[in-house]
mmCIF file of C-alpha atoms in Angstrom:
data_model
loop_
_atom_site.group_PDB
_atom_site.id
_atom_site.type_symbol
_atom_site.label_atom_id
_atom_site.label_comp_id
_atom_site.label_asym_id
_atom_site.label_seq_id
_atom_site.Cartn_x
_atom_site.Cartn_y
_atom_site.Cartn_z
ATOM 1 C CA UNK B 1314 10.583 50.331 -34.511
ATOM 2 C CA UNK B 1315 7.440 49.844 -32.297
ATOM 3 C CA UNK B 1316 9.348 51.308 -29.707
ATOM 4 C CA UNK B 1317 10.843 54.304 -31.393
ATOM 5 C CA UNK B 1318 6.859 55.304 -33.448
ATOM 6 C CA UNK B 1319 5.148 55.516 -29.663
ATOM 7 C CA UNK B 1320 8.169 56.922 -27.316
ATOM 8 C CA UNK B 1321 7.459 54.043 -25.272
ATOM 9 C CA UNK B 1322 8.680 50.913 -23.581
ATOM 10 C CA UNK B 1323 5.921 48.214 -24.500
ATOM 11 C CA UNK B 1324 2.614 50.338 -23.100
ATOM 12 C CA UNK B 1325 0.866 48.628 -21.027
ATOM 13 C CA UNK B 1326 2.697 45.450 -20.705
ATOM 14 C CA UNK B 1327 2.734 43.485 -17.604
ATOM 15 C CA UNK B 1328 6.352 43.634 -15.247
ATOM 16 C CA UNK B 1329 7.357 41.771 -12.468
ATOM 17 C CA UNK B 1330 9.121 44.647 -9.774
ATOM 18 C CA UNK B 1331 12.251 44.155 -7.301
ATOM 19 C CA UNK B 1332 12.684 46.023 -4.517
ATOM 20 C CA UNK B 1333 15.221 45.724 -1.382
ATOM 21 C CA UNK B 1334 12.460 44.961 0.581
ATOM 22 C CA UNK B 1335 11.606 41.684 -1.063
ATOM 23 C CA UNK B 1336 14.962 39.941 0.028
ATOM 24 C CA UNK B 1337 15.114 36.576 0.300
ATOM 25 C CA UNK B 1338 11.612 36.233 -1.772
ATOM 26 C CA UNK B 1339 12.226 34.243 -5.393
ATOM 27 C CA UNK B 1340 11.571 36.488 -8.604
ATOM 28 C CA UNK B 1341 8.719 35.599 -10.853
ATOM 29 C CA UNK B 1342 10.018 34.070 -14.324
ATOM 30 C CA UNK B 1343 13.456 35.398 -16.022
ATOM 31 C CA UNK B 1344 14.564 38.722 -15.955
ATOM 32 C CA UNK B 1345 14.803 40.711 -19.242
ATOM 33 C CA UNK B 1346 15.277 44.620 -19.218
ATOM 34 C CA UNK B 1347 15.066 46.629 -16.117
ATOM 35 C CA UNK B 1348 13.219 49.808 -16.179
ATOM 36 C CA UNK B 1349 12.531 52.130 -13.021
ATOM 37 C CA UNK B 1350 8.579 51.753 -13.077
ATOM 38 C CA UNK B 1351 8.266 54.856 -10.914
ATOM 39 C CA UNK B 1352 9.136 56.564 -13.744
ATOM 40 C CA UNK B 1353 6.121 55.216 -15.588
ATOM 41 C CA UNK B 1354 2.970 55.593 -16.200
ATOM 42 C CA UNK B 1355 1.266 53.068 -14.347
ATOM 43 C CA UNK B 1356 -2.335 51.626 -15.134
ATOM 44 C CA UNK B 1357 -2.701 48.834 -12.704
ATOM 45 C CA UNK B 1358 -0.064 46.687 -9.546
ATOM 46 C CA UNK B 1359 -0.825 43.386 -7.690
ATOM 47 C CA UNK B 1360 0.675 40.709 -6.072
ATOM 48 C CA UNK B 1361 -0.040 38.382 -8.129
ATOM 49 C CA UNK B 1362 -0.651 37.629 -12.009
ATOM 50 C CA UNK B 1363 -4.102 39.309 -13.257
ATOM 51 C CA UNK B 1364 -4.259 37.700 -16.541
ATOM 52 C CA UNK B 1365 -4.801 41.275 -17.937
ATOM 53 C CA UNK B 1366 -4.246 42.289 -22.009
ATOM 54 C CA UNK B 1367 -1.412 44.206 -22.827
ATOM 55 C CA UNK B 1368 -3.127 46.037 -25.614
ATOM 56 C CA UNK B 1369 -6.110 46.670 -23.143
ATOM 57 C CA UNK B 1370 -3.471 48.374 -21.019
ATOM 58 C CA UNK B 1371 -1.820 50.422 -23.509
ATOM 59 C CA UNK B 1372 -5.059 51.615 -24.982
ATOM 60 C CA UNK B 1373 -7.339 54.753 -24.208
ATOM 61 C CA UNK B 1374 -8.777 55.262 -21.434
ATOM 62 C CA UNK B 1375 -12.162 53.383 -22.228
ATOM 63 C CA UNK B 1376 -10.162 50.333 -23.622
ATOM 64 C CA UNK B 1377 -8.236 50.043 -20.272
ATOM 65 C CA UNK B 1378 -11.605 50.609 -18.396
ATOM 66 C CA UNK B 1379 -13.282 47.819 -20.090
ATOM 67 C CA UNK B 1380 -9.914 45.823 -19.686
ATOM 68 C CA UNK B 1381 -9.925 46.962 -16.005
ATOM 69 C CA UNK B 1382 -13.268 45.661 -15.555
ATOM 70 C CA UNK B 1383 -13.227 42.260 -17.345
ATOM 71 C CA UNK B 1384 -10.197 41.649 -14.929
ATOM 72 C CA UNK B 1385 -12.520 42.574 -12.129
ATOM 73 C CA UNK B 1386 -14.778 40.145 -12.970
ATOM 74 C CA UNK B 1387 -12.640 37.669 -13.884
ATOM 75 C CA UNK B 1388 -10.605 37.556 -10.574
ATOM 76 C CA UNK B 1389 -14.055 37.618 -8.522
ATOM 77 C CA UNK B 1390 -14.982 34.620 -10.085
ATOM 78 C CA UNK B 1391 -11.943 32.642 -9.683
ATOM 79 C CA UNK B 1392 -12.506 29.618 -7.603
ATOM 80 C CA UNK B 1393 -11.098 29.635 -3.668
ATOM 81 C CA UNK B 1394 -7.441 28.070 -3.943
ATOM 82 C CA UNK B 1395 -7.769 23.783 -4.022
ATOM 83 C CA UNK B 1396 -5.630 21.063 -5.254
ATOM 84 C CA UNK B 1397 -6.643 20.303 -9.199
ATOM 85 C CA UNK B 1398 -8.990 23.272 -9.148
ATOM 86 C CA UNK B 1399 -8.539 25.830 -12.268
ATOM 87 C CA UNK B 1400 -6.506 28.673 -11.323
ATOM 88 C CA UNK B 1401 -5.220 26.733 -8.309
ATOM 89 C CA UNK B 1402 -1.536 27.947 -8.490
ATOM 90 C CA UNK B 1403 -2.692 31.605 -8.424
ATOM 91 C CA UNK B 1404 -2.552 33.638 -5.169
ATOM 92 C CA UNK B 1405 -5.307 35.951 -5.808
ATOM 93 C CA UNK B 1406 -4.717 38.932 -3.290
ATOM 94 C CA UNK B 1407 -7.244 41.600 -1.548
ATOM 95 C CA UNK B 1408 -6.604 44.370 -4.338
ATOM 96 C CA UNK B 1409 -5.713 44.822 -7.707
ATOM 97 C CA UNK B 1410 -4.381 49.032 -7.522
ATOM 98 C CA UNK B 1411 -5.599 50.950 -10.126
ATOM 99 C CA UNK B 1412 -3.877 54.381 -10.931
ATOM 100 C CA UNK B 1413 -6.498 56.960 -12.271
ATOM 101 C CA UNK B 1414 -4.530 59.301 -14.405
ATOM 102 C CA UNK B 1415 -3.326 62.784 -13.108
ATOM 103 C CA UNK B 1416 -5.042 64.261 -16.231
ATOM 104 C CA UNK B 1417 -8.455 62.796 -15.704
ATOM 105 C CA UNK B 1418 -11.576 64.134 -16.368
ATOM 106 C CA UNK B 1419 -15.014 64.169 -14.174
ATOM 107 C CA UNK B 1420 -16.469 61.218 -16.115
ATOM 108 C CA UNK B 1421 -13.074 59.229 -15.647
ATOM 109 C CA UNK B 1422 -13.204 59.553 -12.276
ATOM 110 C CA UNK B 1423 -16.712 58.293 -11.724
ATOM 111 C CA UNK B 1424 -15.220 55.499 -13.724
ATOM 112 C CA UNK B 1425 -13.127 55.119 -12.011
ATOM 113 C CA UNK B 1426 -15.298 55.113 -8.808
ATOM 114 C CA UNK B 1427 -17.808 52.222 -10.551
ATOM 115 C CA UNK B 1428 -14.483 50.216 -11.011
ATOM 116 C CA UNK B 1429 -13.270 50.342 -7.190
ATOM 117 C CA UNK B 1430 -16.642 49.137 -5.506
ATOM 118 C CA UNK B 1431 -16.593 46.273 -3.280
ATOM 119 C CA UNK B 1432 -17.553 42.994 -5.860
ATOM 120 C CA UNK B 1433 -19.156 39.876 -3.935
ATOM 121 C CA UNK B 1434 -16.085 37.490 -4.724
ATOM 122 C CA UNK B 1435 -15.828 33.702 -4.126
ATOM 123 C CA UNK B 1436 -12.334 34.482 -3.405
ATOM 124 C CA UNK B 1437 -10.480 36.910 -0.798
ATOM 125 C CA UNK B 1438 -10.479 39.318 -3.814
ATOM 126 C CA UNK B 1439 -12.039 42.759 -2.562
ATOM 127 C CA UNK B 1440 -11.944 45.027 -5.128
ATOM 128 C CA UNK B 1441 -9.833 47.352 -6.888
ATOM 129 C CA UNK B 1442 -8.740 50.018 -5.258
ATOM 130 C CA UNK B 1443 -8.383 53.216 -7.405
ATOM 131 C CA UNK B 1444 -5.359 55.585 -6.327
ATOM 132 C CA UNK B 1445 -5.472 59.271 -7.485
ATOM 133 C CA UNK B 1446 -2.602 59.899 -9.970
ATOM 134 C CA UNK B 1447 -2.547 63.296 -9.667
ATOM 135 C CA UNK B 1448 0.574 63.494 -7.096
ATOM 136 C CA UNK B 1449 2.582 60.653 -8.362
ATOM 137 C CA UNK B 1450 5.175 60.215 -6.185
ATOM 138 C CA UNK B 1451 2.620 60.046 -3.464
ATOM 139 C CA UNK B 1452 0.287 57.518 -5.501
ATOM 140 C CA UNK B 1453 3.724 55.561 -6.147
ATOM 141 C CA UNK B 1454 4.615 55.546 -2.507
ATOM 142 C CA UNK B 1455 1.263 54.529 -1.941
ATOM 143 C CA UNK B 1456 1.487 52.040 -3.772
ATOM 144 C CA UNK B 1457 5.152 50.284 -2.793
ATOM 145 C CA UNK B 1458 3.494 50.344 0.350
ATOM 146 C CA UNK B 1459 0.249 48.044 -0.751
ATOM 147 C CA UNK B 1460 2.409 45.890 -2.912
ATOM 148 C CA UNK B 1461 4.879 45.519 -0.321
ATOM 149 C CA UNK B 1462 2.182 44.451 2.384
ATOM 150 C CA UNK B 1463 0.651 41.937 0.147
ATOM 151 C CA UNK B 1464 3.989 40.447 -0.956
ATOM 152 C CA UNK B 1465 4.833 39.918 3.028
ATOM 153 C CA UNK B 1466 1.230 38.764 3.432
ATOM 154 C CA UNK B 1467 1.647 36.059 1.243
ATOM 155 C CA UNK B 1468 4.957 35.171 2.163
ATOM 156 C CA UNK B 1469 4.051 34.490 5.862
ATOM 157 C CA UNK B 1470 3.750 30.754 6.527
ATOM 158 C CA UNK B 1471 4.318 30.139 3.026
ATOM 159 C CA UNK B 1472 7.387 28.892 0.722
ATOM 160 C CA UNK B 1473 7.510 29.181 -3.517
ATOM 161 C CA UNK B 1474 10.018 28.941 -6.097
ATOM 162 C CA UNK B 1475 11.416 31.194 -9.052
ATOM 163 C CA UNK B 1476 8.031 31.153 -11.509
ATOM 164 C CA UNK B 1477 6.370 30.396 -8.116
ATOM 165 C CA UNK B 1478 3.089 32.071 -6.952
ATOM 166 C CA UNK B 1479 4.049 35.268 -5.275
ATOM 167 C CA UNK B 1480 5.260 37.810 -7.329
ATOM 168 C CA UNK B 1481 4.038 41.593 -7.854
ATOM 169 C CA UNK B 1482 2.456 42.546 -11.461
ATOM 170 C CA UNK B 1483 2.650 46.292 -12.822
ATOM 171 C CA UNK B 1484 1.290 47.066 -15.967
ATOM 172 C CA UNK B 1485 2.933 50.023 -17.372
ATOM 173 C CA UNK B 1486 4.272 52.923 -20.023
ATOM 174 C CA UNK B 1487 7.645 53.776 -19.581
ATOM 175 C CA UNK B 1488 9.811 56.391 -21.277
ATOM 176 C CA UNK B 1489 12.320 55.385 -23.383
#
């Protein structure tokens, strides 16, 4: 019913994406549906898990913001990767990728601006990095490319398992 009253596949919820590319690297979790994400509207990508809200993500545009931005702060917290530290099995990458909507307006965008600045971060975590939606297959080239550098990036030198640490997160609306 959910699905059928808002024309869309879970807004906002967090996937795990396969590509070609990513041969011989494990998949996060279980598989469950499989939707084409670049036929989506994507909020937010990252190589790894962001901890983000679902219904932050499928919300307005200042809901997602403020959702955007507690992840932000969150991730820039998170301690550097030890042994029995919180947080310890999570490969934070450089960038969490932020798509700013096709459709946005003047004040979104300086949002949107606010949200992508460098953050002092006791991890490697950068920032976000804020891609303009307003070409999308562009933005969604863009950002295969991104996801698919941090994926081989964390691969290097490194082994996991199915469920393991490296995985890429998009949250997303998709068309039914």
């Amino acid at each position: 019913r959910g699905w059928r009253s808002t024309g869309s596949f879970w807004a906002g919820s967090p996937m795990s994406q396969i590509r070609p590319e990513y041969k011989d690297h494990p998949l996060f979790g279980q598989l469950g549906y499989m939707v084409d994400w670049t036929q989506c509207d994507v909020r937010a990508a990252a190589a790894f898990d962001v901890g983000s809200g679902t219904n932050e993500m499928a919300g307005d545009w200042p809901t997602r913001l403020a959702g955007l931005r507690s992840v932000r702060d969150w991730i820039a917290k998170a301690p550097p990767r030890r042994p029995g530290r919180l947080l310890e099995h999570r490969r934070i990458a450089d960038h969490v990728y932020v798509v700013v909507p096709g459709n946005a307006t003047a004040a979104m965008r300086n949002d949107s601006a606010d949200l992508c600045t460098p953050v002092n971060s006791t991890s490697n975590f950068q920032s976000m990095q804020c891609l303009d939606g307003r070409d999308k297959k562009n933005t969604y080239n863009k950002l295969k490319h991104n996801l698919l550098k941090d994926v081989s990036a964390a691969y290097t030198g490194n082994t996991t398992e199915v469920g393991g640490n490296v995985y890429t997160e998009v949250q997303a609306a998709c068309p039914l």
